[in-house]
Every structure is written in C-alpha cells, then in structure tokens.
XYZ file of C-alpha atoms in Angstrom:
744
model
C -53.703 207.302 -28.092
C -56.284 206.189 -30.667
C -59.164 208.136 -32.160
C -62.670 206.943 -32.913
C -64.729 209.146 -35.238
C -68.370 208.517 -34.501
C -69.553 211.887 -33.158
C -69.643 215.355 -34.764
C -69.709 219.096 -34.202
C -71.455 221.261 -36.832
C -71.120 224.999 -37.561
C -73.092 227.381 -39.706
C -72.394 231.041 -40.567
C -73.387 233.454 -37.831
C -75.801 236.236 -38.918
C -75.358 239.139 -39.490
C -71.893 239.303 -41.117
C -69.172 240.882 -38.964
C -66.714 243.370 -40.662
C -63.187 244.402 -39.791
C -59.785 243.151 -40.237
C -59.852 239.565 -41.109
C -58.575 237.379 -38.439
C -55.225 235.942 -38.939
C -55.452 232.252 -38.968
C -53.084 230.877 -36.515
C -52.299 227.433 -35.432
C -50.634 228.327 -32.111
C -49.404 230.905 -29.683
C -45.967 231.267 -31.295
C -47.444 232.534 -34.514
C -49.286 235.220 -32.553
C -46.074 236.173 -30.790
C -44.270 236.419 -34.145
C -47.070 238.587 -35.501
C -46.839 240.890 -32.525
C -43.049 241.205 -32.920
C -43.435 242.008 -36.622
C -45.940 244.767 -35.868
C -43.643 246.174 -33.196
C -40.739 246.252 -35.683
C -42.960 248.051 -38.234
C -43.955 250.626 -35.642
C -40.334 251.394 -34.797
C -39.538 251.700 -38.508
C -42.442 254.155 -39.055
C -41.334 256.303 -36.136
C -37.798 256.466 -37.438
C -39.127 257.419 -40.904
C -41.396 259.959 -39.349
C -44.413 258.351 -40.896
C -47.776 259.940 -40.535
C -49.314 259.594 -37.128
C -52.411 257.857 -38.498
C -50.363 255.016 -39.967
C -48.412 254.737 -36.807
C -51.609 254.527 -34.812
C -52.816 251.710 -37.035
C -49.663 249.689 -36.510
C -49.762 250.290 -32.783
C -53.395 249.187 -32.764
C -52.528 245.961 -34.488
C -49.763 245.330 -31.969
C -52.155 245.885 -29.113
C -54.678 243.537 -30.734
C -52.058 240.877 -31.280
C -50.904 241.282 -27.752
C -54.434 240.987 -26.469
C -54.987 237.879 -28.514
C -51.718 236.521 -27.336
C -52.338 237.434 -23.754
C -56.082 236.916 -23.439
C -58.119 235.990 -26.491
C -56.143 232.809 -27.132
C -56.606 231.365 -23.651
C -52.925 231.201 -22.844
C -53.562 228.652 -20.098
C -54.592 226.100 -22.746
C -51.297 224.649 -23.858
C -50.548 222.270 -26.637
C -49.688 219.667 -24.051
C -53.255 219.797 -22.701
C -54.955 219.959 -26.076
C -53.542 217.148 -27.998
C -56.211 217.522 -30.651
C -56.408 220.976 -32.262
C -58.920 221.189 -35.064
C -60.091 224.116 -37.166
C -63.237 225.218 -38.950
C -62.046 226.253 -42.371
C -65.291 226.583 -44.274
C -66.942 229.970 -43.965
C -70.231 228.447 -45.051
C -70.152 226.026 -42.121
C -69.147 222.431 -41.851
C -69.393 219.252 -39.752
C -66.304 217.845 -38.131
C -65.787 214.596 -36.254
C -65.011 214.863 -32.591
C -62.127 212.507 -31.945
C -62.312 210.288 -28.852
C -58.832 210.241 -27.438
C -58.463 207.762 -24.528
C -55.642 207.275 -22.146
C -54.567 204.529 -22.167
C -55.542 203.735 -25.702
C -56.477 200.125 -24.735
C -58.297 198.755 -21.719
C -60.392 200.856 -19.402
C -59.755 204.613 -19.921
C -58.715 206.842 -17.064
C -58.680 210.052 -19.088
C -60.187 211.620 -22.256
C -58.393 214.411 -24.098
C -60.491 217.570 -24.643
C -60.678 218.704 -28.295
C -60.264 222.402 -29.243
C -62.008 223.696 -32.370
C -60.815 227.107 -33.809
C -62.625 229.252 -36.369
C -59.969 229.986 -38.958
C -62.381 231.443 -41.506
C -62.947 235.156 -42.096
C -66.584 234.576 -41.102
C -68.137 234.326 -37.700
C -69.454 230.816 -37.239
C -72.104 229.433 -34.933
C -72.138 225.914 -33.508
C -75.474 224.532 -34.615
C -75.185 221.070 -33.051
C -72.929 218.701 -31.236
C -73.807 215.028 -31.833
C -72.689 212.705 -29.029
C -71.267 209.233 -29.694
C -73.797 206.650 -30.848
C -73.269 204.553 -27.707
C -71.138 204.206 -24.660
C -69.211 201.502 -26.483
C -67.726 204.206 -28.701
C -66.166 205.783 -25.663
C -65.596 202.609 -23.706
C -64.892 199.780 -26.142
C -63.130 197.798 -23.390
C -65.873 198.476 -20.896
C -66.980 201.230 -18.604
C -64.691 201.740 -15.616
C -66.159 201.780 -12.143
C -64.985 205.393 -11.780
C -65.838 207.481 -14.833
C -63.030 209.735 -16.145
C -63.714 213.450 -15.529
C -60.917 215.267 -17.334
C -61.265 219.034 -16.600
C -61.088 221.614 -19.386
C -57.994 223.745 -19.552
C -58.243 226.881 -17.467
C -59.998 229.658 -19.363
C -61.178 227.361 -22.139
C -64.578 228.032 -23.654
C -66.742 224.902 -23.762
C -68.229 224.128 -27.102
C -72.016 224.363 -26.779
C -74.924 224.724 -29.111
C -75.437 228.249 -30.581
C -71.981 229.330 -29.417
C -70.625 231.902 -31.902
C -66.997 231.836 -32.854
C -65.419 234.867 -34.375
C -62.515 234.564 -36.670
C -59.572 233.140 -34.759
C -61.565 232.163 -31.676
C -61.977 228.626 -30.390
C -63.930 226.399 -28.027
C -63.166 223.072 -26.394
C -65.328 219.911 -26.506
C -65.266 218.160 -23.099
C -64.994 214.595 -24.393
C -64.862 213.092 -20.864
C -68.146 214.776 -19.961
C -69.716 213.841 -23.267
C -68.781 210.144 -22.793
C -69.803 210.152 -19.151
C -73.328 211.192 -20.177
C -73.630 207.931 -22.078
C -72.459 205.622 -19.261
C -74.002 204.229 -16.126
C -72.399 203.051 -12.911
C -73.754 199.998 -11.121
C -72.884 198.120 -7.945
C -73.636 194.534 -6.846
C -74.426 193.391 -3.347
C -73.135 191.228 -1.822
C -69.739 191.280 -3.411
C -69.135 187.686 -2.376
C -71.453 184.823 -1.419
C -71.408 181.119 -0.618
C -74.372 178.859 -1.343
C -75.167 175.174 -1.728
C -75.155 173.276 -4.968
C -78.715 173.199 -6.314
C -79.489 175.940 -3.839
C -79.733 179.636 -4.678
C -78.185 182.953 -3.867
C -79.522 186.379 -4.828
C -77.488 189.349 -6.030
C -78.892 192.879 -5.871
C -77.841 195.106 -8.776
C -78.193 198.876 -8.171
C -77.662 201.759 -10.592
C -75.835 204.621 -8.919
C -78.287 207.443 -8.193
C -75.856 209.937 -9.753
C -75.548 207.981 -12.970
C -76.524 210.136 -15.959
C -78.054 207.131 -17.670
C -80.002 204.036 -16.749
C -77.997 200.834 -16.881
C -78.985 198.968 -20.023
C -79.494 195.215 -19.977
C -77.641 194.438 -16.749
C -76.742 190.751 -16.767
C -74.425 188.181 -15.218
C -71.380 187.296 -17.249
C -70.466 183.678 -16.393
C -66.967 182.482 -17.289
C -66.675 179.457 -19.538
C -66.715 176.155 -17.654
C -68.551 177.523 -14.650
C -71.508 175.557 -13.263
C -73.162 178.725 -11.986
C -76.206 179.968 -13.883
C -78.989 182.520 -13.548
C -82.155 180.930 -12.243
C -84.256 184.099 -12.507
C -83.815 187.861 -13.022
C -85.887 190.992 -12.380
C -83.445 193.327 -14.073
C -85.139 193.824 -17.429
C -83.733 195.898 -20.308
C -83.150 199.087 -18.297
C -82.322 199.905 -14.692
C -82.885 203.567 -13.823
C -80.488 205.564 -11.645
C -81.109 204.735 -8.007
C -83.140 201.611 -8.919
C -82.274 198.010 -8.082
C -83.025 194.574 -9.473
C -82.111 191.050 -8.442
C -80.384 188.084 -10.020
C -81.122 184.683 -8.480
C -78.316 182.231 -9.135
C -77.886 178.500 -8.731
C -75.131 175.979 -9.377
C -75.283 172.449 -10.709
C -71.961 171.424 -9.197
C -69.542 172.569 -6.581
C -67.015 175.226 -7.552
C -65.341 178.363 -6.413
C -64.431 180.793 -5.362
C -65.321 181.967 -8.885
C -65.152 185.616 -9.935
C -68.151 186.614 -12.042
C -69.099 189.952 -13.555
C -72.385 191.827 -13.612
C -72.510 194.507 -16.293
C -74.867 196.373 -18.554
C -74.204 197.259 -22.133
C -73.408 200.833 -20.955
C -72.223 200.252 -17.434
C -69.175 199.320 -15.551
C -68.494 195.657 -14.758
C -69.124 194.909 -11.088
C -67.383 191.799 -9.875
C -68.762 189.262 -7.412
C -66.976 186.248 -5.960
C -69.224 183.176 -5.608
C -68.609 179.783 -4.039
C -70.990 176.859 -4.634
C -70.381 174.321 -1.942
C -71.344 170.678 -2.396
C -74.517 169.547 -0.712
C -74.183 166.634 1.627
C -75.866 163.980 -0.517
C -78.051 161.493 1.306
C -79.301 158.110 0.156
C -82.126 156.062 1.599
C -82.222 152.280 1.800
C -84.459 150.621 0.914
C -85.795 152.982 -1.734
C -89.320 151.654 -1.159
C -90.642 150.577 2.234
C -93.481 148.166 2.875
C -94.733 147.041 6.260
C -97.922 145.810 7.868
C -100.444 148.072 9.527
C -99.819 148.508 13.259
C -96.326 147.161 12.616
C -93.194 149.187 11.895
C -90.799 149.636 9.026
C -87.388 151.282 9.029
C -85.092 152.908 6.505
C -81.430 153.775 6.785
C -80.317 157.252 5.761
C -76.644 157.476 4.777
C -74.637 160.630 4.128
C -72.216 160.414 1.207
C -68.711 159.905 2.531
C -67.432 162.453 -0.004
C -69.511 165.225 1.549
C -67.557 168.059 3.105
C -70.187 169.017 5.656
C -72.653 167.130 7.820
C -76.270 166.692 6.827
C -78.397 168.883 9.043
C -81.869 168.152 10.406
C -82.645 165.096 8.313
C -86.376 164.422 8.654
C -89.140 162.841 6.584
C -91.818 165.146 5.224
C -95.075 163.175 5.366
C -97.820 164.542 3.110
C -100.999 165.919 4.620
C -103.749 163.360 5.061
C -101.389 160.442 5.495
C -101.669 158.280 8.595
C -97.966 157.566 8.495
C -96.030 158.610 11.551
C -92.422 158.550 12.633
C -92.084 156.195 15.550
C -88.421 156.944 16.136
C -85.351 158.504 14.528
C -81.664 158.365 15.310
C -80.745 161.137 12.873
C -80.618 163.969 15.397
C -79.497 167.481 14.491
C -76.680 166.373 12.179
C -75.258 163.282 10.529
C -71.569 163.282 9.655
C -70.240 162.381 6.182
C -70.214 158.610 5.760
C -72.444 158.081 8.795
C -75.964 156.659 8.857
C -79.093 156.977 10.903
C -82.370 155.073 11.084
C -85.906 156.385 10.801
C -88.748 154.057 11.824
C -92.311 154.515 10.591
C -95.615 153.113 11.774
C -99.169 153.330 10.517
C -102.481 152.137 11.985
C -104.115 152.082 8.548
C -103.732 150.481 5.149
C -102.163 153.058 2.869
C -99.892 153.711 -0.018
C -97.699 153.881 -1.754
C -97.238 157.312 -0.174
C -94.323 159.454 -1.329
C -92.390 160.748 1.659
C -89.637 163.273 1.011
C -86.478 162.513 2.972
C -84.215 165.539 3.243
C -82.123 167.662 5.531
C -82.045 171.413 5.706
C -78.886 171.397 3.565
C -79.207 168.153 1.590
C -80.773 166.795 -1.509
C -84.269 165.348 -1.272
C -84.956 161.638 -1.747
C -88.428 160.277 -2.435
C -89.343 157.236 -0.336
C -92.425 155.268 -1.373
C -94.034 153.890 1.790
C -96.766 151.266 1.590
C -98.710 149.993 4.589
C -100.398 146.675 3.912
C -103.106 144.800 5.719
C -101.755 142.210 8.121
C -101.916 138.953 6.133
C -103.189 135.814 7.781
C -100.489 133.751 9.398
C -99.735 130.949 6.972
C -99.975 127.411 8.259
C -99.117 124.199 6.449
C -100.481 120.723 7.083
C -98.484 117.582 6.397
C -99.421 115.210 4.968
C -102.106 116.816 2.845
C -104.005 113.532 2.636
C -104.551 111.094 5.480
C -105.639 107.460 5.326
C -106.392 105.190 8.234
C -108.456 102.131 8.982
C -111.714 102.656 10.785
C -111.402 102.414 14.536
C -107.779 103.360 14.113
C -106.271 106.863 14.135
C -103.787 108.965 12.234
C -102.194 112.382 12.721
C -101.218 115.426 10.708
C -98.525 117.944 11.606
C -99.467 121.627 11.520
C -96.527 124.018 11.022
C -96.586 127.807 11.177
C -94.623 129.453 8.389
C -91.299 130.673 9.853
C -91.793 133.987 8.017
C -95.235 134.557 9.533
C -95.619 138.023 11.088
C -97.141 136.654 14.266
C -98.102 133.470 16.083
C -101.057 131.387 14.968
C -103.944 131.634 17.391
C -106.489 128.932 18.332
C -105.671 126.362 15.666
C -108.441 123.788 15.282
C -109.744 121.190 12.835
C -113.101 121.969 11.242
C -114.836 118.679 10.399
C -117.761 119.093 7.978
C -121.279 118.343 9.162
C -122.357 114.754 8.627
C -118.858 113.350 8.872
C -118.058 110.696 11.463
C -114.441 111.837 11.636
C -113.501 113.319 14.979
C -110.431 114.838 16.577
C -108.980 112.335 18.980
C -106.291 114.673 20.318
C -104.257 117.777 19.456
C -101.209 119.599 20.807
C -101.638 123.014 19.181
C -102.741 124.992 22.218
C -103.928 128.593 22.187
C -100.891 129.993 20.363
C -98.260 128.537 18.066
C -95.160 130.587 17.262
C -93.735 131.052 13.741
C -91.747 127.976 12.753
C -93.327 125.823 15.477
C -95.425 122.695 14.888
C -98.214 120.786 16.560
C -100.211 117.653 15.762
C -103.874 116.824 15.314
C -104.968 113.166 15.555
C -108.146 111.991 13.818
C -110.198 108.837 14.289
C -113.429 107.347 12.985
C -115.426 104.169 13.390
C -117.109 104.513 10.016
C -115.681 104.113 6.570
C -115.786 107.376 4.579
C -113.856 109.754 2.477
C -111.938 111.351 1.183
C -113.435 114.049 3.390
C -111.937 117.544 3.262
C -111.192 118.703 6.787
C -110.077 122.304 7.168
C -107.419 123.287 9.666
C -107.248 126.960 10.633
C -106.700 129.393 13.461
C -108.480 132.606 14.314
C -105.805 134.592 12.422
C -104.420 132.062 9.969
C -104.811 130.827 6.478
C -106.869 127.696 5.916
C -105.151 124.410 5.159
C -107.043 121.322 4.088
C -106.379 117.670 4.652
C -108.214 114.944 2.748
C -109.127 112.267 5.294
C -110.052 108.796 4.095
C -111.274 106.149 6.540
C -110.925 102.673 5.069
C -112.433 99.436 6.312
C -110.283 97.092 8.388
C -107.942 95.634 5.803
C -106.722 92.138 6.449
C -103.103 91.595 7.269
C -100.987 88.465 7.214
C -98.187 88.201 9.707
C -97.058 84.557 9.585
C -97.671 81.096 8.142
C -96.896 77.568 9.212
C -95.267 74.733 7.298
C -97.472 72.416 5.320
C -99.780 70.624 7.738
C -102.145 67.670 7.788
C -104.527 66.098 10.313
C -105.597 62.744 11.583
C -109.073 62.901 10.085
C -107.988 63.776 6.577
C -104.345 62.855 6.417
C -104.222 63.216 2.680
C -105.213 66.868 2.784
C -102.468 69.424 2.938
C -102.898 72.976 4.276
C -101.102 75.882 5.883
C -102.228 77.935 8.845
C -102.141 81.740 8.315
C -102.204 84.231 11.168
C -102.904 87.956 10.940
C -105.670 90.471 11.621
C -109.138 91.165 10.259
C -109.416 87.665 8.842
C -112.962 86.879 9.986
C -114.474 87.759 6.619
C -111.775 86.104 4.523
C -113.156 84.812 1.253
C -110.048 83.621 -0.559
C -106.339 83.017 -0.259
C -103.880 83.258 -3.110
C -100.725 81.153 -2.986
C -98.737 83.102 -5.480
C -100.773 82.940 -8.654
C -102.730 79.850 -7.544
C -105.814 80.126 -5.339
C -106.231 77.920 -2.324
C -108.893 75.255 -3.036
C -110.578 76.029 0.255
C -110.125 78.058 3.393
C -111.240 77.498 6.943
C -111.770 80.529 9.181
C -110.578 79.606 12.625
C -110.835 83.110 14.125
C -110.398 86.763 13.251
C -106.645 86.144 13.495
C -106.320 82.645 12.008
C -107.376 80.801 8.865
C -106.428 77.467 7.296
C -105.715 77.470 3.571
C -105.703 74.168 1.688
C -102.733 73.533 -0.560
C -103.652 72.896 -4.179
C -102.987 69.607 -5.877
C -99.497 69.533 -7.249
C -98.273 72.051 -4.665
C -94.563 72.485 -5.324
C -93.562 74.753 -2.490
C -90.871 77.305 -3.139
C -91.252 81.069 -2.730
C -94.892 82.081 -2.482
C -96.484 85.554 -2.155
C -99.556 84.844 -0.064
C -102.510 87.239 0.112
C -105.912 87.037 1.738
C -109.032 88.827 0.571
C -111.847 89.911 2.870
C -114.856 92.153 2.385
C -112.548 95.093 3.246
C -110.050 94.278 0.532
C -106.898 92.305 -0.109
C -103.992 92.195 2.248
C -100.457 93.020 1.425
C -98.562 89.901 0.317
C -96.733 87.751 2.818
C -93.820 86.098 1.022
C -92.479 82.803 2.372
C -90.334 80.000 0.951
C -91.664 76.465 1.466
C -89.673 73.226 1.163
C -90.726 71.331 -1.917
C -92.615 68.072 -1.216
C -90.964 64.788 -2.175
C -92.556 62.057 -4.224
C -93.001 60.050 -1.064
C -94.496 62.108 1.725
C -96.525 61.214 4.723
C -98.572 62.902 7.401
C -97.565 62.375 10.979
C -98.448 63.821 14.339
C -99.346 63.183 17.922
C -102.353 64.292 19.949
C -102.315 68.022 19.053
C -103.433 69.292 15.629
C -100.382 71.564 15.369
C -98.089 68.523 15.642
C -99.304 67.066 12.374
C -96.914 67.843 9.598
C -95.949 66.595 6.197
C -92.713 64.635 6.036
C -90.639 63.817 2.993
C -88.965 60.417 2.755
C -85.237 61.034 2.999
C -82.278 58.933 1.945
C -81.021 57.391 -1.228
C -78.098 55.405 0.161
C -77.121 53.747 3.407
C -74.235 52.415 5.462
C -74.382 50.108 8.470
C -71.952 48.778 11.018
C -71.575 46.807 14.249
C -69.375 47.807 17.131
C -68.215 45.286 19.695
C -67.851 41.496 19.418
C -70.967 39.829 18.023
C -70.891 37.377 15.136
C -74.641 37.326 14.588
C -75.238 41.056 14.989
C -75.947 43.366 12.065
C -78.559 45.002 9.838
C -80.782 42.686 7.844
C -82.020 43.959 4.425
C -80.116 47.234 4.825
C -81.247 48.708 1.457
C -84.964 48.422 2.124
C -85.195 51.822 3.929
C -83.971 53.602 0.837
C -86.658 52.057 -1.398
C -89.194 54.568 -0.025
C -91.867 51.868 0.342
C -92.653 52.363 3.971
C -95.561 50.008 4.024
C -93.563 46.810 3.472
C -89.853 47.494 3.069
C -87.712 47.766 6.137
C -84.335 46.840 7.507
C -84.109 45.005 10.805
C -81.491 45.321 13.491
C -80.156 41.922 14.690
C -78.439 41.968 18.101
C -78.117 39.370 20.820
C -79.474 40.166 24.236
C -77.004 40.335 27.089
C -73.957 41.342 25.170
C -71.902 44.110 26.586
C -70.533 47.017 24.531
C -72.184 45.957 21.304
C -74.210 48.310 19.079
C -75.695 48.142 15.599
C -75.849 51.290 13.434
C -77.401 52.261 10.101
C -76.901 55.648 8.405
C -79.541 56.728 5.859
C -77.905 59.243 3.517
C -79.670 61.800 1.388
C -78.820 62.614 -2.211
C -77.539 66.058 -1.181
C -76.917 67.893 2.065
C -79.979 69.430 3.673
C -79.166 73.146 3.956
C -79.358 74.953 7.238
C -82.671 76.649 7.957
C -83.406 79.569 10.250
C -86.549 77.781 11.383
C -86.808 74.633 13.417
C -88.101 71.555 11.610
C -88.325 67.895 12.496
C -86.305 64.947 11.229
C -86.216 61.254 12.169
C -87.000 57.726 11.030
C -90.055 55.511 10.478
C -89.758 52.566 12.852
C -91.653 49.570 14.189
C -90.923 46.205 15.795
C -92.062 42.631 15.675
C -94.982 43.151 18.039
C -98.520 43.607 16.864
C -98.821 47.025 18.492
C -95.534 48.445 17.350
C -93.179 50.540 19.426
C -94.357 52.395 22.457
C -93.019 55.723 23.654
C -91.091 53.919 26.369
C -89.460 51.691 23.776
C -88.699 54.551 21.418
C -86.424 56.375 23.833
C -84.102 53.335 23.765
C -83.162 54.212 20.181
C -80.381 56.725 19.566
C -80.746 59.175 16.659
C -78.130 61.629 15.485
C -77.446 63.876 12.494
C -74.181 63.988 10.605
C -72.834 66.256 7.932
C -70.423 63.856 6.327
C -68.300 62.612 9.189
C -69.124 65.615 11.378
C -71.722 65.266 14.071
C -74.378 67.946 13.485
C -76.942 67.160 16.190
C -77.523 64.464 18.794
C -80.852 64.748 20.660
C -81.365 63.282 24.065
C -83.997 60.662 24.762
C -86.335 63.309 26.155
C -86.161 65.230 22.888
C -87.464 62.315 20.854
C -91.147 62.216 19.931
C -93.104 59.278 18.570
C -95.704 60.337 15.985
C -98.585 58.365 14.538
C -99.091 58.082 10.799
C -102.837 58.327 10.017
C -102.359 57.554 6.341
C -101.319 53.950 7.097
C -103.863 51.197 6.679
C -105.206 49.158 9.513
C -102.770 46.616 10.900
C -99.701 48.675 10.056
C -97.780 49.673 13.172
C -95.159 52.026 11.734
C -94.575 55.290 13.570
C -92.246 58.256 13.158
C -89.558 58.808 15.727
C -88.550 62.487 15.285
C -86.809 65.358 17.007
C -86.439 69.083 16.356
C -83.470 69.944 14.192
C -81.853 73.041 15.674
C -81.906 76.175 13.556
C -79.030 76.747 11.189
C -77.879 73.108 11.235
C -77.046 71.432 7.922
C -76.797 67.645 7.557
C -76.755 64.912 4.955
C -77.555 61.720 6.929
C -79.482 60.354 9.871
C -77.746 57.712 12.008
C -79.876 55.116 13.867
C -78.102 53.274 16.710
C -79.339 50.409 18.893
C -77.115 49.189 21.722
C -77.164 45.724 23.262
C -78.030 47.133 26.635
C -81.355 48.421 25.262
C -82.311 45.427 23.181
C -84.427 43.872 25.915
C -87.145 46.508 25.506
C -87.353 46.282 21.743
C -88.245 43.081 19.903
C -86.743 43.257 16.433
C -86.265 46.971 15.565
C -87.491 47.728 12.052
C -86.365 50.853 10.110
C -88.584 51.780 7.116
C -86.815 54.957 6.084
C -85.583 58.405 7.121
C -87.856 61.489 7.042
C -87.519 65.282 7.171
C -90.427 67.618 7.683
C -91.433 70.080 4.937
C -90.437 73.391 6.520
C -90.951 77.038 5.691
C -88.553 79.972 5.779
C-alpha cells in the first residue's frame, strides 16, 4: 500500500484540564495486558506481605482499570490487522497530523481504503478541532474513480474521528478514509452504452450523475483514443453536472471505424465506457456534375453508388429549392440503390432558369450539389450552300438548305425572303412544311433582270436566318465551236472562220489569241464570221468574243498553218469554200501496160506551185486495154493524222476551153499513200469538183477533192488515169496537189 499525505486532522487541548492518574501511553493491546499482569502480581505480593488495605485497594483499582481498558476502553474488536495505520497525538498543546490515504491495491482503481486510528498519548485531554479532507478526488483516486466507490466499514466499536470529539489520555478515534474520499467523488453513467452511426452523421450520448452521488460531476467530457476519427460535435455538459442531472454529448466521425471503446469521465468521476461504431456512408456521385437542357425539354443525370460502399443508398431523391420550376419527370432510383449500381433521374422545366443548385442525396448518403440550368430553346440552325449564287438572267440556279444535325428540332416552314424591289423570284423549292435535323432541301431562283449581289434571306418559322448573295448577270456569250479557215466566191482573197455559240447577237469583237479579228459579221445570235488577220499563221489560238454582256470564256483550237501558195475553192454552198494549201515537193510517175507513147509530160511542173501556167499532162492512147498512167505528188513530210475530216486532192483541167466537167472528173482515180502503204482510196461518188474563184478569166483549173477520213496520215497523193477512161477526157492536166487548212 502507498500513502499520500494531503489531508490533516488537528487537535487542541480540551478545557478544562482533567486530573488523575496519567494515562499510560500504549501502542497496543499487549502492553495493556502486560500492565494488567504486573498489577496483579503486585497485588498478590502486597497480600502476602500483609500490606495496608489502602495500598492493596489502590493496586486492585489499577488492575480493574487496566482490565477495563483492555476489555472495553481500547475497542478490542479493532485489531492491528484492520488498522494498518496507527498514529498518535503526542503534543499536549495540540498538533496537526496528516491523514494517510492507504489504497488497496496501491495502483489502479482502489477497491478499499484503510481506516486510520489516532490515539491521544499525551497526559492532556485533546479535542479534535478540524479534519481537512483531501484537496481533490485525485488525491484519493489518482488512477481514476471506480464505478463502485469503496465503502470500507470502521472496525466494530471504533469511535469515528469527528470535529470537537474529545480524546482523553490513551483514547483513540478512527478516520473513515473511504467515506472521506467518497465525499469527493461523483458517479456517472452514459446512455446508450453502445451506438452505431453513419460517417459524417451524429449520435448523442446522455451523461447522468448518479442521484446518490455526494458531489456533482466536474467537467464531464469524452476521452477519445489516439487515432480515432470520432469527435465531439457539441456538448451541453458544462463544468459541473449535479447529482441526478443529465447532459448530452453529440458525436460525429470523419471516417469509418469501430467498434471503438471510448470513455466519458469527469475530473472527479468514474470513467463510463461506451462502444461506438461509425459506419461508412454509401457515397454517391452524380454525372454530369452540371446539367443543362432546353425549356420544355428534358435532361437526365446518372446517380452511382460507390462500389466500395457496404450498404445500399436509401431513398435517393433530388431536393429542388422552393420557387424553382424544375420538376422530376422520372426516376429509376427507387427505395434503394445497391453498391456499384446506378439510377437515372430525369428533370424537366417549362421555364428558363438557372443555374439552380439541386441537392442530390439519399437518407443515408452524402449530398451532391447539381447545378441545373434550363435554357431558352435556340432557333434551329440552318445552313445555305453556296453562300453566293450567280446565274445569267432568264436562267436559274439553286441553293441547298441543310438543317444542322445537332438541331433540337425540325425546321418549320423554310422559305426565301426576297427584298422588296428585287426582280429575283423563287422558281421552285423542295423544303416542305418541316425539315428534320440533318436533312436538306433546295430552293431555285430565277430572274429576267440583271441585278445584284442581292442579299436574300432564307429562314423558317423557328430557325436561324441564313443569307445568300444572289447576282443575276447579263447573258454572257459562249463559244462552242469554230470552222477551218474559209473563203467565198465573192471575195476569194478574204479569209475567215465561222464561230458558233450563244448570245452572239451583240458581238462587238473577236480575239484570235492576242490578235483581234479585222472584222466580224453577225450571222445570228448563235453564229458570227470572224475575218482572219493578214499574216495569219494558224496554230493554237484561244478565241474569245465580246458582247455588251461581257467576254466569253476562251475557245482554244489548233489551226493548220497556211502555205505560201494557198487558194480558195468551193462549190455552190458557202460552207464548201475552204482554203487549200499547195502540197507536194517531189513527184514520181509511171505507166502500166504496153504503150510506147504513154506517160506524163512535164512531170515536175505540178511541184512548182504555179497553178496558173505549170502543169503536167497525161499522154495515153485511146483504145488500149489495161494501160494506165500514174503520177504521185509527194509532200516534204507526212501529213499527220487529224481527228477532224479535211479535204485533199489535185488541181486539174484539160485541153478544152471549159475545162473538166463533173462527169469527166469521176473518170480520174485519186488515192492517198503513206509511203508504199495505201491510206485512203475514195470512190468516184466521193469525189467533188470545186471551182477556184481566185483564178482569172479564161483559166479553167478546178480542184478535184475528197474527204480524208479522220485519223489517216499520208505523205503523197496518187493520180491515175486508165486507158478505158481516156475517151471522156481530152488531155488531162495536173497543176498540183492540195490539202485543206483544217482545225483540231
């Protein structure tokens, strides 16, 4: 056992002074017994010595007194085993002694306190003037107040030490340490003794001071073990809790834990234990974290319970603030949502609103703030392609109207809005009353008047406005084709080409590459004649025509270059008149069959290119059988194949004053060769006899020509006259070979 000296008992002399035999200071019952035996021995000795009766009476009186003290005055029931602390007052003038606190066990919570006996060993009667209790309950209960306070009884017959108690010499009293300590302590209880609550939730403990407690519980508080997530959220306990009174401790937890044993204790009370369990909340998340949708439309969020949750989320609902027009259209959350599962909540709103904070929570979950915004329904976006439109007056052109695929609804009643004063009109449209998102339609415009660019709006009753810039241009001329170089019988020296196209009636000029045509002749709205300039060299030419509406796009053609010697030839139609180049720079001739006088006279004259006077003449005797005379006029280089048909032939005449007739001409055979290979051999019906208006009067030369098939190359023209045909021709003359100036 250990002793703590923090409390005292004080004595002062009793008044008045008591007289008599001084008390024998004793420290225990055995000394009293020894004293009594000594007195008894003295009495026997006096009797045997026949001592005076008075002395004998005195000794006998002392024996009786000792016996009484031994038997009664000493409290024989108080043994040394019960009073482990025996203290004495030794100062007759009074003194203050410490009252030892003797606990059993000496450490931990005590179950017993040893009473302390104080004995007056002075010769003076003493009075207890005061007993000072311990300064605090901690003196008695350094390890804490037990739930059941020790109540060690005093030994039987012991006199309690109290204030003003007088102690004669040799008498004693006992301090009830257990009672003294109990007066300083308080007993509390906590209800409930165990509880389970949610993380971030609360639980309330009621702390009550026992009604029989001698003291109020001082500073009752929760003692939280280190590492615990449990804490006191609020307390009504204050610094003192009277006997029979109660207070509350409201607890919360920041994380799951438990069961955790916690203690509620005051500075002078027992420690009441409570077992708490903080269970994890089912945590919910909301996706998306912010919701936006159009008025009268709907928007949905997905609520998901954390898969790590140990319990289902209960009664998950949105809490919409007062005054909001938001409403829940539907929910799949139901009464509970299992860990890891999800549900969907769909909102609607007839009004424009937000962002409005809606709290999403279950009855046992965390709360998530969802910002909900309801926007005005935007116009359905339409796009027009192209954004600018050009067409020729009296023509038409179209735009395509497309509804944005992301549009919230179909476009209604799409139309073109033509500004006042414009001559543009809608020729046709396919948009209809409604056009779905992603769909397209067309609007076709026309106008008979040049204007623009004019901004024409395209819109529906619920759409954005798209604009198209419409420009109506005058009828621009176009060129589609051209002829070869041409000539005519009235002005054989003039050279021109015939152009065909559209909108040519107001043509004012024609450009042949970089060189203007000297003059143009408007034949019709689709045809003009353009004179070739002096020194025209042919080749590739980009031809354009300009009218009062503008200049056409170029028409590029490649013309055969004219030769030094060229002549105009044709028959009765203007289109037949063409320009022919003299062809041939060498010749060969031959005779087949037996005829000594047959042959070609002056064979080189046709390659002199003087068609007015120089010619070769075929000599052949009439009546011969199987005889023919031939002359081949050969060019300096092969004539390449052309995709277009052109004419080739020879300039011929005879000895008559009128020259050859058409009937005579068909008796002549013409053929084309490419080296030794036959390239073309026209029939008699394919031969045409052309006049040559550039010749002077009295000259009878004519051109005998045929159409060279497309894609035929050649380098010579072979003229053949057979004896069987000689009778119709009187002295065939050949002035030269010709090939028409063509165009590709």
